[in-house]
Short mmCIF file of C-alpha atoms and ligand atoms in Angstrom, two decimals:
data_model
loop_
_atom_site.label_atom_id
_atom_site.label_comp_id
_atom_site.label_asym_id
_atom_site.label_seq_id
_atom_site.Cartn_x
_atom_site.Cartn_y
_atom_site.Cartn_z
CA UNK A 1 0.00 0.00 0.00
CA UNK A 2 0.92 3.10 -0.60
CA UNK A 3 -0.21 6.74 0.01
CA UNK A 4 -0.42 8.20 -3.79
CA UNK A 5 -2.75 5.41 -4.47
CA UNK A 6 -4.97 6.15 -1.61
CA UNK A 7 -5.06 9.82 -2.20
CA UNK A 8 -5.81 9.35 -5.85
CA UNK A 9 -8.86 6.70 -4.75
CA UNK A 10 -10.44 9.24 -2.78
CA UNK A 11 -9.67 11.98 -5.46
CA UNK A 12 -11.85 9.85 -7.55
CA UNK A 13 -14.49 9.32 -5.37
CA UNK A 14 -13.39 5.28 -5.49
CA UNK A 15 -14.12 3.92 -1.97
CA UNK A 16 -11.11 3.21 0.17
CA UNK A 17 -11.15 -0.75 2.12
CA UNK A 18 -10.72 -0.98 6.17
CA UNK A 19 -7.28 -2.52 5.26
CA UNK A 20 -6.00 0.94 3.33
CA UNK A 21 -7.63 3.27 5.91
CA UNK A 22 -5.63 1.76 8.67
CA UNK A 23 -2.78 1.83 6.83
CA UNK A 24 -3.16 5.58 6.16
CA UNK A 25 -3.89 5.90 9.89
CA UNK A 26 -1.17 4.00 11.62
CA UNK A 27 1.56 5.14 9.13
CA UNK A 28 0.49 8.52 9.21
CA UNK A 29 0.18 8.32 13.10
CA UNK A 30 3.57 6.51 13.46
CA UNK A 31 5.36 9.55 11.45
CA UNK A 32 5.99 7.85 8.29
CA UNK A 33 3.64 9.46 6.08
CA UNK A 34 4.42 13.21 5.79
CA UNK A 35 2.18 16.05 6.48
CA UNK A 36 1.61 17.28 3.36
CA UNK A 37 0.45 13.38 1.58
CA UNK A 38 -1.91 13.05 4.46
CA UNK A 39 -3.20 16.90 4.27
CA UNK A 40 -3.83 16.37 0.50
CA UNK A 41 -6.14 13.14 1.38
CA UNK A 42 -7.85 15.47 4.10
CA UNK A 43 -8.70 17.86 1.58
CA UNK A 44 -10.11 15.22 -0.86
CA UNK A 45 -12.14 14.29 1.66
CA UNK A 46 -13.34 17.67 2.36
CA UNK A 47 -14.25 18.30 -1.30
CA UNK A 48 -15.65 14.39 -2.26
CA UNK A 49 -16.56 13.09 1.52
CA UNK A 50 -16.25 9.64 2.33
CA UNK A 51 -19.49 6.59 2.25
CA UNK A 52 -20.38 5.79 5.88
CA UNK A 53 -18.75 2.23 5.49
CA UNK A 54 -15.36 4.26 4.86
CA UNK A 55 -15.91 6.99 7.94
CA UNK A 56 -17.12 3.50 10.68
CA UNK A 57 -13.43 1.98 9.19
CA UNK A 58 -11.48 5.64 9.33
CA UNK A 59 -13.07 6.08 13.02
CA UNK A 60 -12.28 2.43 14.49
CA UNK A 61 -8.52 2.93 12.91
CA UNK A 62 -8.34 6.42 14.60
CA UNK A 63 -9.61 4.36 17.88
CA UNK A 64 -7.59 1.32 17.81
CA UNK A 65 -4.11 3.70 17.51
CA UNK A 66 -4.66 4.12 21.49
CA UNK A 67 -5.84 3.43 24.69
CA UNK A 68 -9.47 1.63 24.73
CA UNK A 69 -10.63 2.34 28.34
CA UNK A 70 -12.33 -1.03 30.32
CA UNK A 71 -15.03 0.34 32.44
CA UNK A 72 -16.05 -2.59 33.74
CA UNK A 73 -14.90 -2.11 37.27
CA UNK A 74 -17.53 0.59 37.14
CA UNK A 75 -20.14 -1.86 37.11
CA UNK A 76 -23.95 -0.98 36.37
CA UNK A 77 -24.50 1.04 33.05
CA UNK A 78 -22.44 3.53 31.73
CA UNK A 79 -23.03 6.16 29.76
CA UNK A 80 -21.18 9.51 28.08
CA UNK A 81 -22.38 12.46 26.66
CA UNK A 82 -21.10 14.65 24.40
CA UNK A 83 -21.69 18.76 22.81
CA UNK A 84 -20.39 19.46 19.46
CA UNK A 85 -19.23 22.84 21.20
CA UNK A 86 -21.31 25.76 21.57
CA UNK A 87 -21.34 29.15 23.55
CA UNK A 88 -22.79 29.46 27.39
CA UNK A 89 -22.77 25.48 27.22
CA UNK A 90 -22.42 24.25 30.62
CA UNK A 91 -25.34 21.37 30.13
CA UNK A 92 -22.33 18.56 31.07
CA UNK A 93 -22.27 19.75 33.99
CA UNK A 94 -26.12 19.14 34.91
CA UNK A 95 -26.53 16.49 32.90
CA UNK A 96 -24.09 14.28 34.41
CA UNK A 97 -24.95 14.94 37.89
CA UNK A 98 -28.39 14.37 37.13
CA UNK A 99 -28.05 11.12 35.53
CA UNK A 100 -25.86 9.93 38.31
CA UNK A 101 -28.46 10.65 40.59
CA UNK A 102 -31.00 8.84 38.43
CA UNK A 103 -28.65 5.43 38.48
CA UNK A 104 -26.24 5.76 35.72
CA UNK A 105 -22.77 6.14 35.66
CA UNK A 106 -21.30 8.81 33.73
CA UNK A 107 -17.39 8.78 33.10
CA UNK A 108 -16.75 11.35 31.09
CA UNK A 109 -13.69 12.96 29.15
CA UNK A 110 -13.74 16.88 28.27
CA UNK A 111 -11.90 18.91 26.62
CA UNK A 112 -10.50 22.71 26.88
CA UNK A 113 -12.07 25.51 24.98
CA UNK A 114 -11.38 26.06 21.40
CA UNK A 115 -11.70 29.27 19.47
CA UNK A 116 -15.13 31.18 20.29
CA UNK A 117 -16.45 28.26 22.02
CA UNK A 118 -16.11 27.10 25.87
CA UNK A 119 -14.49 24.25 27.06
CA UNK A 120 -15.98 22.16 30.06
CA UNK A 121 -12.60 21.41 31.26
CA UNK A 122 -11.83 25.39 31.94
CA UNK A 123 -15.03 25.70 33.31
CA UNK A 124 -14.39 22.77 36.04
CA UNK A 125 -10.88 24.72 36.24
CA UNK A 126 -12.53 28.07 37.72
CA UNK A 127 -13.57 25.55 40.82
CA UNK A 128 -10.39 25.98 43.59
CA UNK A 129 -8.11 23.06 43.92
CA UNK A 130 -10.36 20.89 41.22
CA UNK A 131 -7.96 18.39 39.43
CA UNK A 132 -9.30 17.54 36.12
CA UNK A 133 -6.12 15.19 35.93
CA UNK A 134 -6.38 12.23 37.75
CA UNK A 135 -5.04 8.48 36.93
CA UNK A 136 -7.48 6.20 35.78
CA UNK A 137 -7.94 3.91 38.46
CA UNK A 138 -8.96 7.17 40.17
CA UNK A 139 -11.24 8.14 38.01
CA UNK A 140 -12.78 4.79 37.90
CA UNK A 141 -13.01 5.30 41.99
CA UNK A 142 -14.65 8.63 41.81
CA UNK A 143 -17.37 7.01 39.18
CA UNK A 144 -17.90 4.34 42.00
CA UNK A 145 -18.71 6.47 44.47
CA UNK A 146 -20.73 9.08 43.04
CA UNK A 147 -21.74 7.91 39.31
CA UNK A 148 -20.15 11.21 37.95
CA UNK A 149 -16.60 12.40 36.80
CA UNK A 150 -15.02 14.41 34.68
CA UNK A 151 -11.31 14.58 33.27
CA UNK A 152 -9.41 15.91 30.57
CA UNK A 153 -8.50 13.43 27.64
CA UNK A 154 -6.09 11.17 29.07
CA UNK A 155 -2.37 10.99 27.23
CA UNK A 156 -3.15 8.02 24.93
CA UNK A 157 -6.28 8.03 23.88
CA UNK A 158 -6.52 8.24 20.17
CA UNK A 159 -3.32 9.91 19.14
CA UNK A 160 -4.38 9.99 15.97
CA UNK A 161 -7.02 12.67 16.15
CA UNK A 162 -4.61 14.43 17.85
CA UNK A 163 -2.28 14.80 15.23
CA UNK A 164 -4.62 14.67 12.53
CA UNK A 165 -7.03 17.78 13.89
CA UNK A 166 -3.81 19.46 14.32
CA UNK A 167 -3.20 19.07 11.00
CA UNK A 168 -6.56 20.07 9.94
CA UNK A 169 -6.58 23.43 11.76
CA UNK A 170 -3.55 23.78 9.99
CA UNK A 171 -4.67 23.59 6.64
CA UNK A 172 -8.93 24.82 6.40
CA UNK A 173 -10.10 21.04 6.74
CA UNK A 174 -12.21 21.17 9.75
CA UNK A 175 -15.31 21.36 8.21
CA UNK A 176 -16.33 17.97 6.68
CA UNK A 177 -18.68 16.06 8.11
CA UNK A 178 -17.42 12.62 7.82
CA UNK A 179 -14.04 14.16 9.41
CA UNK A 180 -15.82 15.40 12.02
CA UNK A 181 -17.41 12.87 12.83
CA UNK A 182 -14.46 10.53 13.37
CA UNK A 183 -12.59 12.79 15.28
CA UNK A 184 -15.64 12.94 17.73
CA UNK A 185 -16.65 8.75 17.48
CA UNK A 186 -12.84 7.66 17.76
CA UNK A 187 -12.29 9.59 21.14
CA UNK A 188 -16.38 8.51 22.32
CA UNK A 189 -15.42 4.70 21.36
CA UNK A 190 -12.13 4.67 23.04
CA UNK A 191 -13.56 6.33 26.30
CA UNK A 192 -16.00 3.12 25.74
CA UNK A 193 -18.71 3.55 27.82
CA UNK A 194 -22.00 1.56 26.96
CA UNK A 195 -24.60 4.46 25.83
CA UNK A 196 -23.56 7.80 23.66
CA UNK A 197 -25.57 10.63 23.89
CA UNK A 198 -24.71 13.14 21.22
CA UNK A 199 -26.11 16.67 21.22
CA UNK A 200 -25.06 18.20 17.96
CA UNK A 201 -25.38 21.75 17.77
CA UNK A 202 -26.27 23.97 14.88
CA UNK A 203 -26.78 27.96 14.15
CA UNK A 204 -24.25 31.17 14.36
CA UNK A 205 -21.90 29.78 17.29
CA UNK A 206 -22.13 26.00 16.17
CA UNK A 207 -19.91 24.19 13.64
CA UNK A 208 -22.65 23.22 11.60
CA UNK A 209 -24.48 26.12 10.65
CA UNK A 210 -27.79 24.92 9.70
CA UNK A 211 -29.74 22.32 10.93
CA UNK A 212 -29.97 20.10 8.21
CA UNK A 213 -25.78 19.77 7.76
CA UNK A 214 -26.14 19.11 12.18
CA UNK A 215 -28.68 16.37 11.17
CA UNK A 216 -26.13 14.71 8.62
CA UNK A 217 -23.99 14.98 11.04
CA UNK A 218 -26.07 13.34 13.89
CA UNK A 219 -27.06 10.55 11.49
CA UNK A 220 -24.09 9.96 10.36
CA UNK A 221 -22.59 9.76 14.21
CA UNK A 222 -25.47 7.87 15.54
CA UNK A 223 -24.65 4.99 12.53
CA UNK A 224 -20.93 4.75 13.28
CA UNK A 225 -21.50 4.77 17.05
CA UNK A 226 -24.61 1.84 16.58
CA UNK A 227 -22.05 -0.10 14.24
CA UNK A 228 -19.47 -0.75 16.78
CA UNK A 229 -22.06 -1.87 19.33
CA UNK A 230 -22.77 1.36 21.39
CA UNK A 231 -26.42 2.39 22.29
CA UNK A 232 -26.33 5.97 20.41
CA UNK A 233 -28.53 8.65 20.15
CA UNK A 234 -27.95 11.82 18.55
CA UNK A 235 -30.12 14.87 18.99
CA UNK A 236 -29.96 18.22 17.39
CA UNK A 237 -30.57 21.16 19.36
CA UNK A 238 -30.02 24.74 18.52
CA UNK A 239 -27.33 27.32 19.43
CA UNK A 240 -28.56 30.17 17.39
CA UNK A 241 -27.76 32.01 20.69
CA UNK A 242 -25.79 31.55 23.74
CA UNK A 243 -27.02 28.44 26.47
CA UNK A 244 -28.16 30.00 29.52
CA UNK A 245 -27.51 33.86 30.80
CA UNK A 246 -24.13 33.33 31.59
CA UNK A 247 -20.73 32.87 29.02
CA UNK A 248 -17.09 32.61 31.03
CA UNK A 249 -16.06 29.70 33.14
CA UNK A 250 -16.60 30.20 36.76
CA UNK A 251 -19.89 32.21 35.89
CA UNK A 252 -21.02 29.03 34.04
CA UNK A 253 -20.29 26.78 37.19
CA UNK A 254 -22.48 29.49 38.85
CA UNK A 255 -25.47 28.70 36.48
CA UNK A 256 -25.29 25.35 36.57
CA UNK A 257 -25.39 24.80 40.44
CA UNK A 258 -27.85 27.45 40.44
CA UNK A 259 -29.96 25.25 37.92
CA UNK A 260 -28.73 21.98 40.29
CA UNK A 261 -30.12 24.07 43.51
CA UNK A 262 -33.37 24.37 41.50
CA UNK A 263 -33.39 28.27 41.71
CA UNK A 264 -33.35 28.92 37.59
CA UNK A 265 -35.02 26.96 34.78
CA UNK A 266 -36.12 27.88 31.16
CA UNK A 267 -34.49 27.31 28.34
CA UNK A 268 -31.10 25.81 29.60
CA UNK A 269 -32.70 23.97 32.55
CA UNK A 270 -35.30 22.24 29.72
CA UNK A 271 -32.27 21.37 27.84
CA UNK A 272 -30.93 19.51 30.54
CA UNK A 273 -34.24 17.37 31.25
CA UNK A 274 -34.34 17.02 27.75
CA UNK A 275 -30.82 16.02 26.91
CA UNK A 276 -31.18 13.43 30.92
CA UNK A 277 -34.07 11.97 30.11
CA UNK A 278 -32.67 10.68 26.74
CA UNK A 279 -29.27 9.70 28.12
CA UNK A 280 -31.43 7.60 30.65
CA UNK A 281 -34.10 6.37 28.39
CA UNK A 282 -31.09 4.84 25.83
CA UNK A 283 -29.77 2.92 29.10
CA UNK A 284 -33.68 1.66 29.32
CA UNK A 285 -34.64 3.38 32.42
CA UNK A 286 -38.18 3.79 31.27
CA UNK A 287 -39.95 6.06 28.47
CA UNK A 288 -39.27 9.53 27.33
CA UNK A 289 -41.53 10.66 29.61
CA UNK A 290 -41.35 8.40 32.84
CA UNK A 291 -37.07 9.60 32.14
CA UNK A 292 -38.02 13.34 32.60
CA UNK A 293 -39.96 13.04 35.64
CA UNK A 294 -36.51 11.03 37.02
CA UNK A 295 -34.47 13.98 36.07
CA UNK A 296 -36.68 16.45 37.05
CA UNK A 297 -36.60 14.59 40.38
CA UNK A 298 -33.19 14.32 40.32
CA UNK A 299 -32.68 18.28 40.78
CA UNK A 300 -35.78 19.25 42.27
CA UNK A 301 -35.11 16.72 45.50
CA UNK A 302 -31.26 18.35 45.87
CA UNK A 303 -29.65 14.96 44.63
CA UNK A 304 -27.89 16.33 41.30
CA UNK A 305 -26.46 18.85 43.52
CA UNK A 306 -25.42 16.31 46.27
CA UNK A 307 -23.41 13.96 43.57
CA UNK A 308 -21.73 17.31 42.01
CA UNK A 309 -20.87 18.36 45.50
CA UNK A 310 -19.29 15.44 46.44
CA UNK A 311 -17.68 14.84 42.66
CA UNK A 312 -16.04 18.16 43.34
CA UNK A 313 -14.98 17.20 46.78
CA UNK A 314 -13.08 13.40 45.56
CA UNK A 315 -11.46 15.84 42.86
CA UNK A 316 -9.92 17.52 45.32
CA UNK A 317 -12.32 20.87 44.83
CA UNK A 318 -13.75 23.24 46.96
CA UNK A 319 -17.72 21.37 47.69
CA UNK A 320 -18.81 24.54 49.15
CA UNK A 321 -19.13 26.45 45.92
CA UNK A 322 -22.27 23.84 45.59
CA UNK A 323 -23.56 26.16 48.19
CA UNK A 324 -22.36 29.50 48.05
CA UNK A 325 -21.15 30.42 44.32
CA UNK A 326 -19.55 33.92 45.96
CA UNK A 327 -16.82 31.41 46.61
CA UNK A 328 -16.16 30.98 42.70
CA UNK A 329 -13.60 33.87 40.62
CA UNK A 330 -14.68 36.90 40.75
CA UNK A 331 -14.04 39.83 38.80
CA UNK A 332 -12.55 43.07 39.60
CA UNK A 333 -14.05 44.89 37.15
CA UNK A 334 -17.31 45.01 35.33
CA UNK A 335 -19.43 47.10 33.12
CA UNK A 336 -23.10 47.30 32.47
CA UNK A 337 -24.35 47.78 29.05
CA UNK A 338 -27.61 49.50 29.04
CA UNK A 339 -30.87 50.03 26.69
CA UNK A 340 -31.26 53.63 25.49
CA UNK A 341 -34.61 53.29 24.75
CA UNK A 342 -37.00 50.89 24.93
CA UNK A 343 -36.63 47.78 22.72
CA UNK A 344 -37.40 44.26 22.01
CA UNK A 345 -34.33 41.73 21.68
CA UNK A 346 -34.87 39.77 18.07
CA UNK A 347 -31.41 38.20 18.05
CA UNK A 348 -28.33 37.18 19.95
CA UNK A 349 -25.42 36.14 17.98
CA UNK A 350 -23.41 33.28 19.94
CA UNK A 351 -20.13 33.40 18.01
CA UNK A 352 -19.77 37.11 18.31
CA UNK A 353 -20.80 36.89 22.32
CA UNK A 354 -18.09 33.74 22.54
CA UNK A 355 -15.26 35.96 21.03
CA UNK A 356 -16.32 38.63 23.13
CA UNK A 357 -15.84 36.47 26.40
CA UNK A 358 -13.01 35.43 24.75
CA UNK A 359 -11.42 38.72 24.51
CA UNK A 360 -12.43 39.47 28.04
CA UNK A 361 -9.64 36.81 28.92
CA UNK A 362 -12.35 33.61 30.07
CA UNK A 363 -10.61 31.71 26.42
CA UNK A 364 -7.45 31.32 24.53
CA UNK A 365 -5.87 33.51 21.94
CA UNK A 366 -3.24 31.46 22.06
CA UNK A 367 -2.38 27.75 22.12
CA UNK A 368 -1.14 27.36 25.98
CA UNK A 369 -2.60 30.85 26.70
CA UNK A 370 -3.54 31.82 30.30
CA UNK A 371 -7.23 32.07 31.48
CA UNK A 372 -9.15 34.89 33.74
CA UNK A 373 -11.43 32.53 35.16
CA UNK A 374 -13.72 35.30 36.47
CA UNK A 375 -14.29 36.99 33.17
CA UNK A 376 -17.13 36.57 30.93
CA UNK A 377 -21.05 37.85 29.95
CA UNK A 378 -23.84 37.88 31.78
CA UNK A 379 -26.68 38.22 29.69
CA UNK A 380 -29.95 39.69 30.31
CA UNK A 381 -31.13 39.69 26.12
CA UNK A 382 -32.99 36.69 25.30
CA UNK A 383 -35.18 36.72 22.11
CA UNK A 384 -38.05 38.21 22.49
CA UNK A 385 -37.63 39.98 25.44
CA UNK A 386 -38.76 43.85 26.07
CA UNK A 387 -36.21 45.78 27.70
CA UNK A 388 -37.32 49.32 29.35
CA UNK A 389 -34.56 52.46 28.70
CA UNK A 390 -32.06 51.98 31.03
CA UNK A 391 -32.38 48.20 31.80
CA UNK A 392 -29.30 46.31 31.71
CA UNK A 393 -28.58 44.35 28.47
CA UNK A 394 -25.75 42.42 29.28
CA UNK A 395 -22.85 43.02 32.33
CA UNK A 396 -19.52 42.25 31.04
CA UNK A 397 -16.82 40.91 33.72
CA UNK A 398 -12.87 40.59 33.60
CA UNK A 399 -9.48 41.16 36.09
CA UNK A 400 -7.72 41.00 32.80
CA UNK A 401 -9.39 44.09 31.02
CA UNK A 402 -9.83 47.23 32.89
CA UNK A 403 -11.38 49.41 29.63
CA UNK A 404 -13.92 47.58 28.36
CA UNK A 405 -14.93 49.82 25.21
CA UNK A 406 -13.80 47.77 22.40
CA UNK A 407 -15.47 44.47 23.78
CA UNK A 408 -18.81 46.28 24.56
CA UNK A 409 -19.25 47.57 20.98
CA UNK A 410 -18.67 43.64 19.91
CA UNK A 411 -20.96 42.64 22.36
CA UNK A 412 -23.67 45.49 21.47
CA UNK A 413 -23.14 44.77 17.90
CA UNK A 414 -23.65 40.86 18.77
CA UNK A 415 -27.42 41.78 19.78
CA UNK A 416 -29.82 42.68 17.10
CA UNK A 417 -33.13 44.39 18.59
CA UNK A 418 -36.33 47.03 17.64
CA UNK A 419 -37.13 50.09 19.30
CA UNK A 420 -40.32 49.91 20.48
CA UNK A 421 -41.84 53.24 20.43
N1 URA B 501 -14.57 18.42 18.00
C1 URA B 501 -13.72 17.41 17.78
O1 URA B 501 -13.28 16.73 18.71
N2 URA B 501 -13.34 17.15 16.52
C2 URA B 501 -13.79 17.86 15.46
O2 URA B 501 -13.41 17.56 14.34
C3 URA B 501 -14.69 18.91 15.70
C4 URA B 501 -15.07 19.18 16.99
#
């Protein structure tokens, strides 16, 4: 085998086998196909996609180049859950917690923030002492205990997405959905826990941008996940605009143990029931329905809260942020944006509030950069709403940013409204 053949097969839209897929993957993974061979094939990819059969081979070979966790030890049912990425989306946190208190256990693996969008990783970061390291067998203990954890990717677990979406960053091939796809499925399979729940975004601060490409996506997720055994749902859901009122990582903890102390619901909160009651239905729990009223339980009786307080507390945390969130970042300095007149909100743009938040200092503008934990958005603008002259739109927060003129145009120009006179 050879990598000119392979890159000419998919040039010409002529299927690739399992056999020359691995190939491409272990060679390229073991260093001995260059950079630029392997970013051509990306890009033929890109441009001609791949048949499902190909992408269920191309994720298994990404898999199989590392770790596969056992989770047996855990015992019971397992089950993982996983965002496409989005902006003000802390659902992992209240999802997992919730499940756990419903019966299920719920490794899961997260990841660090990546352009405009969050990562759940940071977020568990803005917690004091929190180590979102720990050795498997530690992990494993932590999921005994209270059903829940969550850890950043361990070292060896598919180092060939690794290299390969560092490649694609590299060279404008992040956007194809079979690619995608694998990069998500190899890292889900290898984790290896026995349900997937997917929720695949789509609108202005999603991948996908419309909801038909998120569906393809979802199907196309839900067919490799089902074909190497998993029980895998994918649902599409919509991030049009931000999740919640709050964007920035230790005001996203806040939200989401003030939606686990049962103080806040809506749109995020019915989300979270939403996104529970399917994680527990696929791990046959009951119906649809007879799964909500379990997760609704779950936070209206305080247990959610209980498992995340005690979650944080194995992971070496501070628990009492469960009860008072003053103990979380906070920012030195914030600004209020205000209406002018009166006006009705008729959009939110999440991309342009996520690089907003970003540029407040709560992501990355660099690789290894530094985070200001206490900066971020809180948001008082969802669609629809009326605002009087001289309500507050949005506060913005930072310790990084003292002069917060440039990053309240953005986030002005973010919010589309109507006077209303
Ligand atoms: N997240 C991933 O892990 N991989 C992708 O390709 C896109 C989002």
């Amino acid at each position: 085998m050879n990598s000119i053949d392979i890159i000419n097969k998919t040039k010409r839209r002529q299927p690739l086998s399992a056999d020359e897929i691995t190939w491409l993957v272990n060679e390229y993974t073991a260093g001995n196909v260059p950079d630029y061979q392997m970013s051509v094939w990306l890009m033929a990819v890109c441009l001609n996609g791949l048949t499902d059969q190909e992408t269920v081979s191309l994720t298994a070979a990404m898999r199989d180049t590392g770790d596969i966790l056992d989770l047996s030890g855990i015992g019971g049912i397992t089950a993982d859950k996983h965002s496409t990425g989005g902006v003000g989306d802390k659902t992992s946190l209240i999802i997992g917690p919730a499940a756990a208190a419903c019966g299920l256990n719920v490794p899961k693996m997260s990841g660090r923030g990546l352009g405009h969008t969050g990562g759940t990783i940071d977020k568990l970061e803005s917690i004091s002492g929190y180590r979102t390291e720990l050795p498997f067998e530690e992990f494993e203990a932590v999921v005994k205990q209270t059903g829940f954890s969550i850890i950043s990717q361990s070292g060896n677990l598919c180092p060939a997405d690794k290299k390969i979406y560092a490649l694609r960053n590299a060279t404008g091939t992040v956007d194809s959905i079979p690619l995608i796809c694998a990069s998500i499925m190899s890292k889900k399979l290898a984790l290896n826990a026995d349900c997937i729940l997917l929720d695949v975004k789509y609108g202005s601060g999603a991948f996908m941008k419309t909801r038909e490409e998120a569906r393809k996506l979802a199907d196309l997720m839900e067919k490799v996940g089902t074909a190497a055994g998993k029980k895998c749902r994918a649902l599409v859901t919509d991030m049009n605009t931000p999740l919640g009122k709050n964007v920035g990582n230790a005001l996203e903890v806040k939200e989401a143990v003030e939606i686990l102390r049962n103080k806040t619901k809506g749109k995020l909160y019915d989300l979270c029931i939403e996104l529970t009651a399917n994680m527990l239905e696929l791990a046959g729990k009951g119906t649809l329905q007879e799964c909500a009223e379990l997760a609704e339980d779950a936070i209206a009786s305080g247990k959610a809260l209980e498992v995340f307080r005690r979650t944080i507390e194995l992971h070496g945390g501070d628990p009492r942020i469960a009860d008072d969130v003053s103990l979380l970042p906070q920012a030195k300095y914030s600004y209020e944006i205000k209406a002018a007149a009166d006006i009705r909100i008729t959009a939110v743009n999440s991309e342009e509030i996520g690089m907003t938040s970003l540029l407040l200092g709560a992501g990355r503008t660099e690789k290894d950069g530094e985070i200001d934990m206490s900066a971020g958005i809180v948001m008082n603008c969802e669609c629809g709403e009326h605002l009087a002259a001289g309500d507050t739109i949005m506060t913005l927060y930072s310790s990084a940013v003292s002069d917060f003129s440039s990053a309240a145009l953005r986030a002005l120009n973010a919010v589309s409204f109507t006077e209303i006179s």
